[in-house]
Amino acid sequence: MNSPFLDALQCRNQGRPPVWLMRQAGRYMPEYRALRERHSLWQLFHQPELAAEITLQPVNLLGVDAAILFSDILVIAEVFGLQVVFPEGAPPRIVPQVVSAEALIPREVAQTLKYVQETIKILKPHLKIPLIGFCGAPFTLATYMTPDPHGWIARDREGFHRFLDKVSDALIEYLLMQVRAGVEAIQIFDSWANLLPPTDCIEFSHRYLKKICTAMRVTNIPVILFSRNASQHPALLADLGPSAISFDWNREIHLLRKEVPGHIAVQGNLDPEFLQNASKEQVVERTTALVESMRGEGGFILNLGHGVLPKTPVENVRAFIRCAQDLY
Ligand code: CP3
């Protein structure tokens, strides 16, 4: 497959930068909302035909350079016999909540999450661009699976480590299943690592990100690390051994590039609030400056600093994508 996205992940892209958006399939798209009116979120995640259709919406309508599997980081909880609930208009919940590592009894991942494997199998023949698989980071998952992760750390550090270890093992198995089914890249989402103070962040978040990155190395499939507030500690994240780091918008990406070793790619980093609220002209102006600041850089992937927000005008998303694709 000839792909600027995969080339950039190896830091050897020669032409225009590849572009995709976190949450590129979602509520800002009328086509997504139309499907969503007829199906519950649970159905969209669990029915492979529907999940595949949604994955393809931004690919066919917007022309991004990579597809991301339509699923959710929380489905891994099903491996432990837990239920993921997506209430209308409220954040998702996992029931029952987990209060001890010993309560986590894993089932076979390939069996429990077979519907994800089926979604990937349906998608592959429809895609001329790479498919990104993903998982949540262990600590981020803990914030949904346990009632009080901070209290747990305070009471019983070892027990919390056993919990994170079990979750990590399931995640590794899950990612390997996605790779066997055909994904060409992986992104790990650590959306809540920033809730931990720095030393706890290393002990309870980074340690497990490293474990996952290391386990994925045998596959040769590139791993992109999204860790909220990544721009605060690029060198620490680089030490975990990802292929790429996805950055927020709090620092300029050309400066961050200099703080990340040359063999690790960088992804980012337009502010999603800006994409939602600015005029199309402002989007073009700022994205052009961003892309130009990275001209000649072989390891750059244009993206937002976090997911697309639901009220973002589709025209702004189109303008953002065109900036990467038309500038060269
Ligand atoms: O297009 C893509 O990026 C792929 C699909 C995807 C979803 N969730 C679909 C989804 C991905 C990669 C995720 C990851 C995810 N899920 C994260 C990590 C990324 C991040 O944004 O920090 C987290 C923390 C979750 C958990 C989750 N799922 C929350 C907190 C919510 C509700 C809040 C929200 O954004 O609406 C969800 C629901 C969810 N997952 C939606 C989508 C498109 C909303 C769908 C809807 O209401 O129609």
Tab-separated table of C-alpha atoms and ligand atoms in Angstrom:
chain	number	residue	atom	x	y	z
A	1	MET	CA	0.000	0.000	0.000
A	2	ASN	CA	1.349	3.377	-1.031
A	3	SER	CA	0.467	5.605	1.903
A	4	PRO	CA	1.793	8.971	3.085
A	5	PHE	CA	0.338	8.097	6.503
A	6	LEU	CA	2.376	4.895	6.875
A	7	ASP	CA	5.436	6.645	5.398
A	8	ALA	CA	5.110	9.443	7.941
A	9	LEU	CA	4.871	6.899	10.766
A	10	GLN	CA	8.303	5.707	9.632
A	11	CYS	CA	9.473	9.328	9.403
A	12	ARG	CA	10.127	8.996	5.713
A	13	ASN	CA	7.269	10.734	4.022
A	14	GLN	CA	8.461	12.850	1.112
A	15	GLY	CA	5.414	14.720	-0.147
A	16	ARG	CA	2.481	16.493	1.477
A	17	PRO	CA	1.654	15.521	5.053
A	18	PRO	CA	-1.052	12.898	5.590
A	19	VAL	CA	-4.171	14.032	7.435
A	20	TRP	CA	-6.894	12.388	9.516
A	21	LEU	CA	-8.913	13.536	12.529
A	22	MET	CA	-9.569	11.955	15.883
A	23	ARG	CA	-13.338	11.297	16.101
A	24	GLN	CA	-13.579	11.805	12.365
A	25	ALA	CA	-16.697	9.634	12.364
A	26	GLY	CA	-19.103	11.342	14.701
A	27	ARG	CA	-21.877	13.750	15.472
A	28	TYR	CA	-20.597	16.695	13.431
A	29	MET	CA	-21.474	14.665	10.301
A	30	PRO	CA	-25.129	14.700	9.153
A	31	GLU	CA	-24.638	11.207	7.715
A	32	TYR	CA	-23.581	9.932	11.138
A	33	ARG	CA	-26.478	11.663	12.880
A	34	ALA	CA	-28.895	10.101	10.398
A	35	LEU	CA	-27.720	6.588	11.292
A	36	ARG	CA	-27.620	7.485	14.966
A	37	GLU	CA	-31.297	8.451	14.904
A	38	ARG	CA	-32.216	4.948	13.890
A	39	HIS	CA	-29.821	2.997	16.129
A	40	SER	CA	-28.600	3.151	19.702
A	41	LEU	CA	-24.932	3.768	20.323
A	42	TRP	CA	-24.665	0.242	21.690
A	43	GLN	CA	-25.943	-1.098	18.356
A	44	LEU	CA	-23.541	1.054	16.350
A	45	PHE	CA	-20.613	-0.338	18.310
A	46	HIS	CA	-21.767	-3.968	18.335
A	47	GLN	CA	-23.113	-4.487	14.823
A	48	PRO	CA	-20.170	-4.941	12.450
A	49	GLU	CA	-22.080	-3.811	9.333
A	50	LEU	CA	-23.061	-0.536	11.017
A	51	ALA	CA	-19.639	0.060	12.580
A	52	ALA	CA	-18.025	-0.517	9.184
A	53	GLU	CA	-20.440	1.847	7.468
A	54	ILE	CA	-19.660	4.615	9.962
A	55	THR	CA	-15.915	4.039	9.674
A	56	LEU	CA	-16.242	4.613	5.928
A	57	GLN	CA	-18.303	7.829	6.149
A	58	PRO	CA	-15.392	10.262	6.606
A	59	VAL	CA	-13.246	8.217	4.225
A	60	ASN	CA	-15.723	8.515	1.367
A	61	LEU	CA	-17.091	11.967	2.140
A	62	LEU	CA	-13.966	13.819	3.256
A	63	GLY	CA	-11.010	12.023	1.694
A	64	VAL	CA	-8.834	11.544	4.787
A	65	ASP	CA	-5.553	9.612	4.508
A	66	ALA	CA	-6.357	7.034	7.193
A	67	ALA	CA	-9.515	5.378	8.504
A	68	ILE	CA	-10.041	4.716	12.211
A	69	LEU	CA	-12.107	1.766	13.277
A	70	PHE	CA	-15.469	2.882	14.649
A	71	SER	CA	-15.629	1.420	18.135
A	72	ASP	CA	-15.042	2.656	21.669
A	73	ILE	CA	-12.204	2.253	24.147
A	74	LEU	CA	-14.660	0.940	26.754
A	75	VAL	CA	-15.673	-2.281	24.985
A	76	ILE	CA	-12.605	-4.012	26.486
A	77	ALA	CA	-14.586	-4.151	29.749
A	78	GLU	CA	-16.739	-6.863	28.187
A	79	VAL	CA	-13.724	-9.177	28.336
A	80	PHE	CA	-14.124	-9.097	32.115
A	81	GLY	CA	-17.827	-9.812	31.973
A	82	LEU	CA	-18.699	-6.154	32.638
A	83	GLN	CA	-21.319	-4.220	30.759
A	84	VAL	CA	-20.790	-0.943	28.924
A	85	VAL	CA	-23.787	1.348	29.107
A	86	PHE	CA	-24.159	4.383	26.840
A	87	PRO	CA	-27.030	6.395	28.340
A	88	GLU	CA	-28.518	9.069	26.065
A	89	GLY	CA	-27.059	12.454	26.906
A	90	ALA	CA	-24.772	11.223	29.715
A	91	PRO	CA	-21.221	9.853	29.834
A	92	PRO	CA	-20.824	6.101	29.338
A	93	ARG	CA	-20.695	3.851	32.407
A	94	ILE	CA	-19.331	0.430	33.184
A	95	VAL	CA	-21.350	-1.877	35.434
A	96	PRO	CA	-20.640	-3.298	37.866
A	97	GLN	CA	-17.749	-1.136	38.992
A	98	VAL	CA	-14.519	-2.919	39.860
A	99	VAL	CA	-13.096	-2.585	43.373
A	100	SER	CA	-10.459	-5.314	43.459
A	101	ALA	CA	-7.989	-6.769	40.975
A	102	GLU	CA	-9.142	-10.254	41.920
A	103	ALA	CA	-12.663	-9.427	40.748
A	104	LEU	CA	-11.349	-9.144	37.179
A	105	ILE	CA	-11.655	-12.512	35.518
A	106	PRO	CA	-10.736	-12.331	31.838
A	107	ARG	CA	-12.579	-14.270	29.158
A	108	GLU	CA	-11.117	-15.013	25.779
A	109	VAL	CA	-10.635	-11.675	23.987
A	110	ALA	CA	-11.002	-13.006	20.437
A	111	GLN	CA	-14.324	-14.566	21.372
A	112	THR	CA	-15.774	-11.725	23.448
A	113	LEU	CA	-14.793	-8.999	20.996
A	114	LYS	CA	-15.306	-11.034	17.850
A	115	TYR	CA	-17.597	-8.312	16.503
A	116	VAL	CA	-14.616	-5.931	16.314
A	117	GLN	CA	-12.683	-8.494	14.316
A	118	GLU	CA	-15.685	-8.850	11.993
A	119	THR	CA	-15.905	-5.078	11.512
A	120	ILE	CA	-12.252	-5.009	10.432
A	121	LYS	CA	-12.805	-7.942	8.055
A	122	ILE	CA	-15.776	-6.180	6.440
A	123	LEU	CA	-13.832	-2.948	6.100
A	124	LYS	CA	-10.614	-4.166	4.559
A	125	PRO	CA	-11.827	-4.754	0.982
A	126	HIS	CA	-13.413	-1.275	0.942
A	127	LEU	CA	-10.276	0.607	1.961
A	128	LYS	CA	-7.463	1.958	-0.182
A	129	ILE	CA	-5.975	3.753	2.829
A	130	PRO	CA	-4.643	2.309	6.088
A	131	LEU	CA	-6.996	1.326	8.895
A	132	ILE	CA	-6.117	2.436	12.428
A	133	GLY	CA	-7.084	0.155	15.296
A	134	PHE	CA	-7.020	1.414	18.861
A	135	CYS	CA	-7.448	0.844	22.547
A	136	GLY	CA	-7.692	2.940	25.690
A	137	ALA	CA	-4.756	3.171	28.041
A	138	PRO	CA	-5.014	1.126	31.245
A	139	PHE	CA	-5.206	4.132	33.573
A	140	THR	CA	-7.805	5.887	31.415
A	141	LEU	CA	-9.887	2.704	31.433
A	142	ALA	CA	-9.521	2.572	35.227
A	143	THR	CA	-11.206	5.975	35.469
A	144	TYR	CA	-14.320	4.385	33.910
A	145	MET	CA	-14.084	0.903	35.439
A	146	THR	CA	-13.430	1.777	39.081
A	147	PRO	CA	-15.364	4.197	41.306
A	148	ASP	CA	-12.327	5.913	42.831
A	149	PRO	CA	-8.919	5.238	41.246
A	150	HIS	CA	-7.215	7.909	43.360
A	151	GLY	CA	-8.578	6.399	46.575
A	152	TRP	CA	-7.479	2.962	45.398
A	153	ILE	CA	-3.926	4.246	44.796
A	154	ALA	CA	-3.888	5.818	48.263
A	155	ARG	CA	-5.143	2.622	49.965
A	156	ASP	CA	-3.499	-0.149	48.014
A	157	ARG	CA	-0.877	0.663	45.399
A	158	GLU	CA	-0.007	-2.983	44.804
A	159	GLY	CA	-3.611	-3.978	44.282
A	160	PHE	CA	-4.078	-1.167	41.767
A	161	HIS	CA	-0.981	-2.360	39.916
A	162	ARG	CA	-2.446	-5.869	39.728
A	163	PHE	CA	-5.611	-4.357	38.288
A	164	LEU	CA	-3.697	-2.348	35.658
A	165	ASP	CA	-1.590	-5.374	34.786
A	166	LYS	CA	-4.646	-7.501	34.079
A	167	VAL	CA	-6.200	-4.756	31.966
A	168	SER	CA	-2.919	-4.346	30.054
A	169	ASP	CA	-2.717	-8.040	29.263
A	170	ALA	CA	-6.251	-7.982	27.871
A	171	LEU	CA	-5.440	-4.862	25.828
A	172	ILE	CA	-2.346	-6.468	24.319
A	173	GLU	CA	-4.364	-9.502	23.320
A	174	TYR	CA	-7.049	-7.188	21.891
A	175	LEU	CA	-4.549	-5.186	19.831
A	176	LEU	CA	-2.943	-8.368	18.512
A	177	MET	CA	-6.386	-9.544	17.443
A	178	GLN	CA	-6.936	-6.250	15.596
A	179	VAL	CA	-3.557	-6.628	13.888
A	180	ARG	CA	-4.341	-10.192	12.815
A	181	ALA	CA	-7.657	-8.965	11.409
A	182	GLY	CA	-5.851	-6.344	9.315
A	183	VAL	CA	-5.292	-2.956	10.981
A	184	GLU	CA	-2.119	-1.223	9.755
A	185	ALA	CA	-1.539	1.102	12.708
A	186	ILE	CA	-2.602	1.390	16.333
A	187	GLN	CA	-3.420	4.415	18.441
A	188	ILE	CA	-3.510	4.207	22.232
A	189	PHE	CA	-5.739	6.807	23.915
A	190	ASP	CA	-4.639	7.908	27.376
A	191	SER	CA	-7.267	10.595	27.792
A	192	TRP	CA	-7.064	10.898	31.572
A	193	ALA	CA	-3.392	10.353	32.479
A	194	ASN	CA	-3.239	14.071	33.221
A	195	LEU	CA	-5.385	13.532	36.334
A	196	LEU	CA	-2.393	11.944	38.078
A	197	PRO	CA	0.401	13.942	39.714
A	198	PRO	CA	3.716	13.519	37.814
A	199	THR	CA	5.310	10.661	39.756
A	200	ASP	CA	2.043	8.702	39.904
A	201	CYS	CA	1.591	9.342	36.189
A	202	ILE	CA	4.866	7.567	35.489
A	203	GLU	CA	4.098	4.742	37.902
A	204	PHE	CA	0.438	4.109	37.032
A	205	SER	CA	0.060	5.321	33.478
A	206	HIS	CA	3.390	5.346	31.640
A	207	ARG	CA	4.591	1.997	32.955
A	208	TYR	CA	1.650	0.279	31.264
A	209	LEU	CA	1.864	2.313	28.065
A	210	LYS	CA	5.436	1.091	27.799
A	211	LYS	CA	4.371	-2.481	28.395
A	212	ILE	CA	1.864	-2.226	25.528
A	213	CYS	CA	4.297	-0.451	23.157
A	214	THR	CA	6.919	-3.113	23.873
A	215	ALA	CA	4.479	-5.976	23.300
A	216	MET	CA	3.402	-4.486	19.963
A	217	ARG	CA	6.939	-4.289	18.652
A	218	VAL	CA	6.922	-7.941	17.474
A	219	THR	CA	4.147	-7.066	15.020
A	220	ASN	CA	6.018	-4.214	13.286
A	221	ILE	CA	2.737	-2.302	13.338
A	222	PRO	CA	3.310	1.357	14.247
A	223	VAL	CA	1.859	2.638	17.520
A	224	ILE	CA	0.681	6.245	17.961
A	225	LEU	CA	0.469	7.450	21.521
A	226	PHE	CA	-2.208	9.968	22.457
A	227	SER	CA	-1.748	11.083	26.043
A	228	ARG	CA	-3.651	14.179	27.099
A	229	ASN	CA	-1.240	17.076	27.757
A	230	ALA	CA	1.535	15.300	25.844
A	231	SER	CA	3.109	18.682	25.060
A	232	GLN	CA	4.072	18.999	28.749
A	233	HIS	CA	6.452	16.037	28.665
A	234	PRO	CA	7.413	14.954	25.142
A	235	ALA	CA	10.698	13.320	26.202
A	236	LEU	CA	9.010	11.116	28.821
A	237	LEU	CA	6.533	9.844	26.233
A	238	ALA	CA	9.270	9.277	23.656
A	239	ASP	CA	10.976	6.986	26.204
A	240	LEU	CA	7.964	4.659	26.144
A	241	GLY	CA	8.897	3.591	22.606
A	242	PRO	CA	5.934	4.642	20.421
A	243	SER	CA	6.266	5.162	16.648
A	244	ALA	CA	4.509	8.517	16.946
A	245	ILE	CA	3.223	10.928	19.596
A	246	SER	CA	-0.055	12.812	19.165
A	247	PHE	CA	0.223	16.333	20.593
A	248	ASP	CA	-2.253	18.828	22.024
A	249	TRP	CA	-2.283	22.467	20.899
A	250	ASN	CA	-0.644	24.036	23.941
A	251	ARG	CA	2.773	24.195	22.297
A	252	GLU	CA	3.776	24.603	18.683
A	253	ILE	CA	4.414	21.330	16.948
A	254	HIS	CA	7.617	22.443	15.223
A	255	LEU	CA	9.082	23.117	18.668
A	256	LEU	CA	7.853	19.787	19.998
A	257	ARG	CA	9.401	18.083	16.961
A	258	LYS	CA	12.823	19.165	18.219
A	259	GLU	CA	12.217	17.539	21.594
A	260	VAL	CA	11.258	14.164	20.150
A	261	PRO	CA	13.954	11.824	18.745
A	262	GLY	CA	14.098	11.860	14.941
A	263	HIS	CA	12.828	8.302	14.503
A	264	ILE	CA	9.540	9.094	16.297
A	265	ALA	CA	6.838	10.844	14.252
A	266	VAL	CA	4.646	13.657	15.585
A	267	GLN	CA	0.907	14.101	15.054
A	268	GLY	CA	-1.292	17.117	15.687
A	269	ASN	CA	-2.187	19.651	16.734
A	270	LEU	CA	-4.920	22.151	15.795
A	271	ASP	CA	-7.194	23.130	18.687
A	272	PRO	CA	-10.592	21.411	18.183
A	273	GLU	CA	-12.372	24.412	19.752
A	274	PHE	CA	-10.805	26.609	17.099
A	275	LEU	CA	-11.898	24.249	14.327
A	276	GLN	CA	-15.413	24.365	15.741
A	277	ASN	CA	-15.672	28.109	16.254
A	278	ALA	CA	-13.480	29.819	13.663
A	279	SER	CA	-14.528	30.868	10.183
A	280	LYS	CA	-13.431	28.750	7.240
A	281	GLU	CA	-10.907	31.435	6.288
A	282	GLN	CA	-9.410	31.427	9.778
A	283	VAL	CA	-9.143	27.624	9.653
A	284	VAL	CA	-7.276	27.823	6.352
A	285	GLU	CA	-4.958	30.522	7.640
A	286	ARG	CA	-4.004	28.744	10.842
A	287	THR	CA	-3.774	25.264	9.319
A	288	THR	CA	-1.624	26.573	6.474
A	289	ALA	CA	0.761	28.092	9.009
A	290	LEU	CA	0.860	24.801	10.893
A	291	VAL	CA	1.559	22.750	7.775
A	292	GLU	CA	4.160	25.237	6.533
A	293	SER	CA	5.952	25.138	9.883
A	294	MET	CA	6.488	21.409	9.260
A	295	ARG	CA	7.439	21.616	5.567
A	296	GLY	CA	10.128	19.091	4.663
A	297	GLU	CA	9.442	17.063	7.809
A	298	GLY	CA	9.127	13.359	6.957
A	299	GLY	CA	7.524	12.373	10.243
A	300	PHE	CA	4.516	14.671	10.512
A	301	ILE	CA	0.820	13.722	10.471
A	302	LEU	CA	-1.712	16.540	10.437
A	303	ASN	CA	-4.517	16.047	12.969
A	304	LEU	CA	-6.296	17.926	15.739
A	305	GLY	CA	-4.967	18.066	19.281
A	306	HIS	CA	-7.992	15.991	20.419
A	307	GLY	CA	-11.261	14.745	18.923
A	308	VAL	CA	-13.523	16.776	16.584
A	309	LEU	CA	-16.273	18.488	18.582
A	310	PRO	CA	-19.917	17.727	17.728
A	311	LYS	CA	-20.837	21.271	16.596
A	312	THR	CA	-17.911	21.636	14.188
A	313	PRO	CA	-19.072	22.760	10.724
A	314	VAL	CA	-18.310	20.096	8.121
A	315	GLU	CA	-17.003	22.886	5.864
A	316	ASN	CA	-14.305	23.660	8.441
A	317	VAL	CA	-13.277	20.003	8.538
A	318	ARG	CA	-13.079	19.968	4.742
A	319	ALA	CA	-10.985	23.135	4.734
A	320	PHE	CA	-8.645	21.611	7.320
A	321	ILE	CA	-8.137	18.456	5.241
A	322	ARG	CA	-7.639	20.390	2.009
A	323	CYS	CA	-4.882	22.458	3.593
A	324	ALA	CA	-2.671	19.396	3.824
A	325	GLN	CA	-3.678	17.984	0.483
A	326	ASP	CA	-3.530	21.155	-1.663
A	327	LEU	CA	-0.548	23.003	-0.288
A	328	TYR	CA	2.079	20.905	-2.010
B	1	CP3	O1	-13.690	8.309	14.876
B	1	CP3	C1	-13.037	7.859	15.855
B	1	CP3	O2	-12.186	8.539	16.460
B	1	CP3	C2	-13.229	6.426	16.253
B	1	CP3	C3	-14.193	6.136	17.225
B	1	CP3	C4	-13.978	6.434	18.699
B	1	CP3	C5	-15.068	6.651	19.585
B	1	CP3	N1	-14.586	6.745	20.857
B	1	CP3	C6	-16.476	6.694	19.185
B	1	CP3	C7	-17.431	7.355	20.086
B	1	CP3	C8	-12.815	6.488	19.479
B	1	CP3	C9	-11.372	6.378	19.045
B	1	CP3	C10	-13.229	6.665	20.831
B	1	CP3	C11	-12.273	6.719	21.965
B	1	CP3	C12	-12.770	7.088	23.289
B	1	CP3	N2	-13.959	6.753	23.888
B	1	CP3	C13	-12.007	7.809	24.239
B	1	CP3	C14	-10.584	8.279	24.041
B	1	CP3	C15	-10.475	9.465	23.141
B	1	CP3	C16	-10.844	10.772	23.748
B	1	CP3	O3	-11.726	11.435	23.167
B	1	CP3	O4	-10.251	11.177	24.758
B	1	CP3	C17	-12.784	7.941	25.400
B	1	CP3	C18	-12.364	8.645	26.680
B	1	CP3	C19	-14.015	7.263	25.170
B	1	CP3	C20	-15.146	7.069	26.111
B	1	CP3	C21	-16.378	7.709	25.622
B	1	CP3	N3	-17.149	7.223	24.570
B	1	CP3	C22	-16.995	8.885	26.100
B	1	CP3	C23	-16.475	9.726	27.245
B	1	CP3	C24	-18.141	9.095	25.326
B	1	CP3	C25	-19.197	10.160	25.519
B	1	CP3	C26	-18.663	11.499	25.301
B	1	CP3	C27	-18.673	11.877	23.857
B	1	CP3	O5	-17.626	12.168	23.288
B	1	CP3	O6	-19.774	11.876	23.333
B	1	CP3	C28	-18.202	8.066	24.341
B	1	CP3	C29	-19.209	7.896	23.279
B	1	CP3	C30	-18.667	7.891	21.894
B	1	CP3	N4	-17.646	7.125	21.427
B	1	CP3	C31	-19.165	8.663	20.801
B	1	CP3	C32	-18.394	8.333	19.671
B	1	CP3	C33	-18.539	8.833	18.255
B	1	CP3	C34	-20.335	9.650	20.874
B	1	CP3	C35	-21.364	9.125	19.983
B	1	CP3	C36	-22.725	9.670	20.061
B	1	CP3	O7	-23.219	10.133	21.117
B	1	CP3	O8	-23.357	9.581	19.002
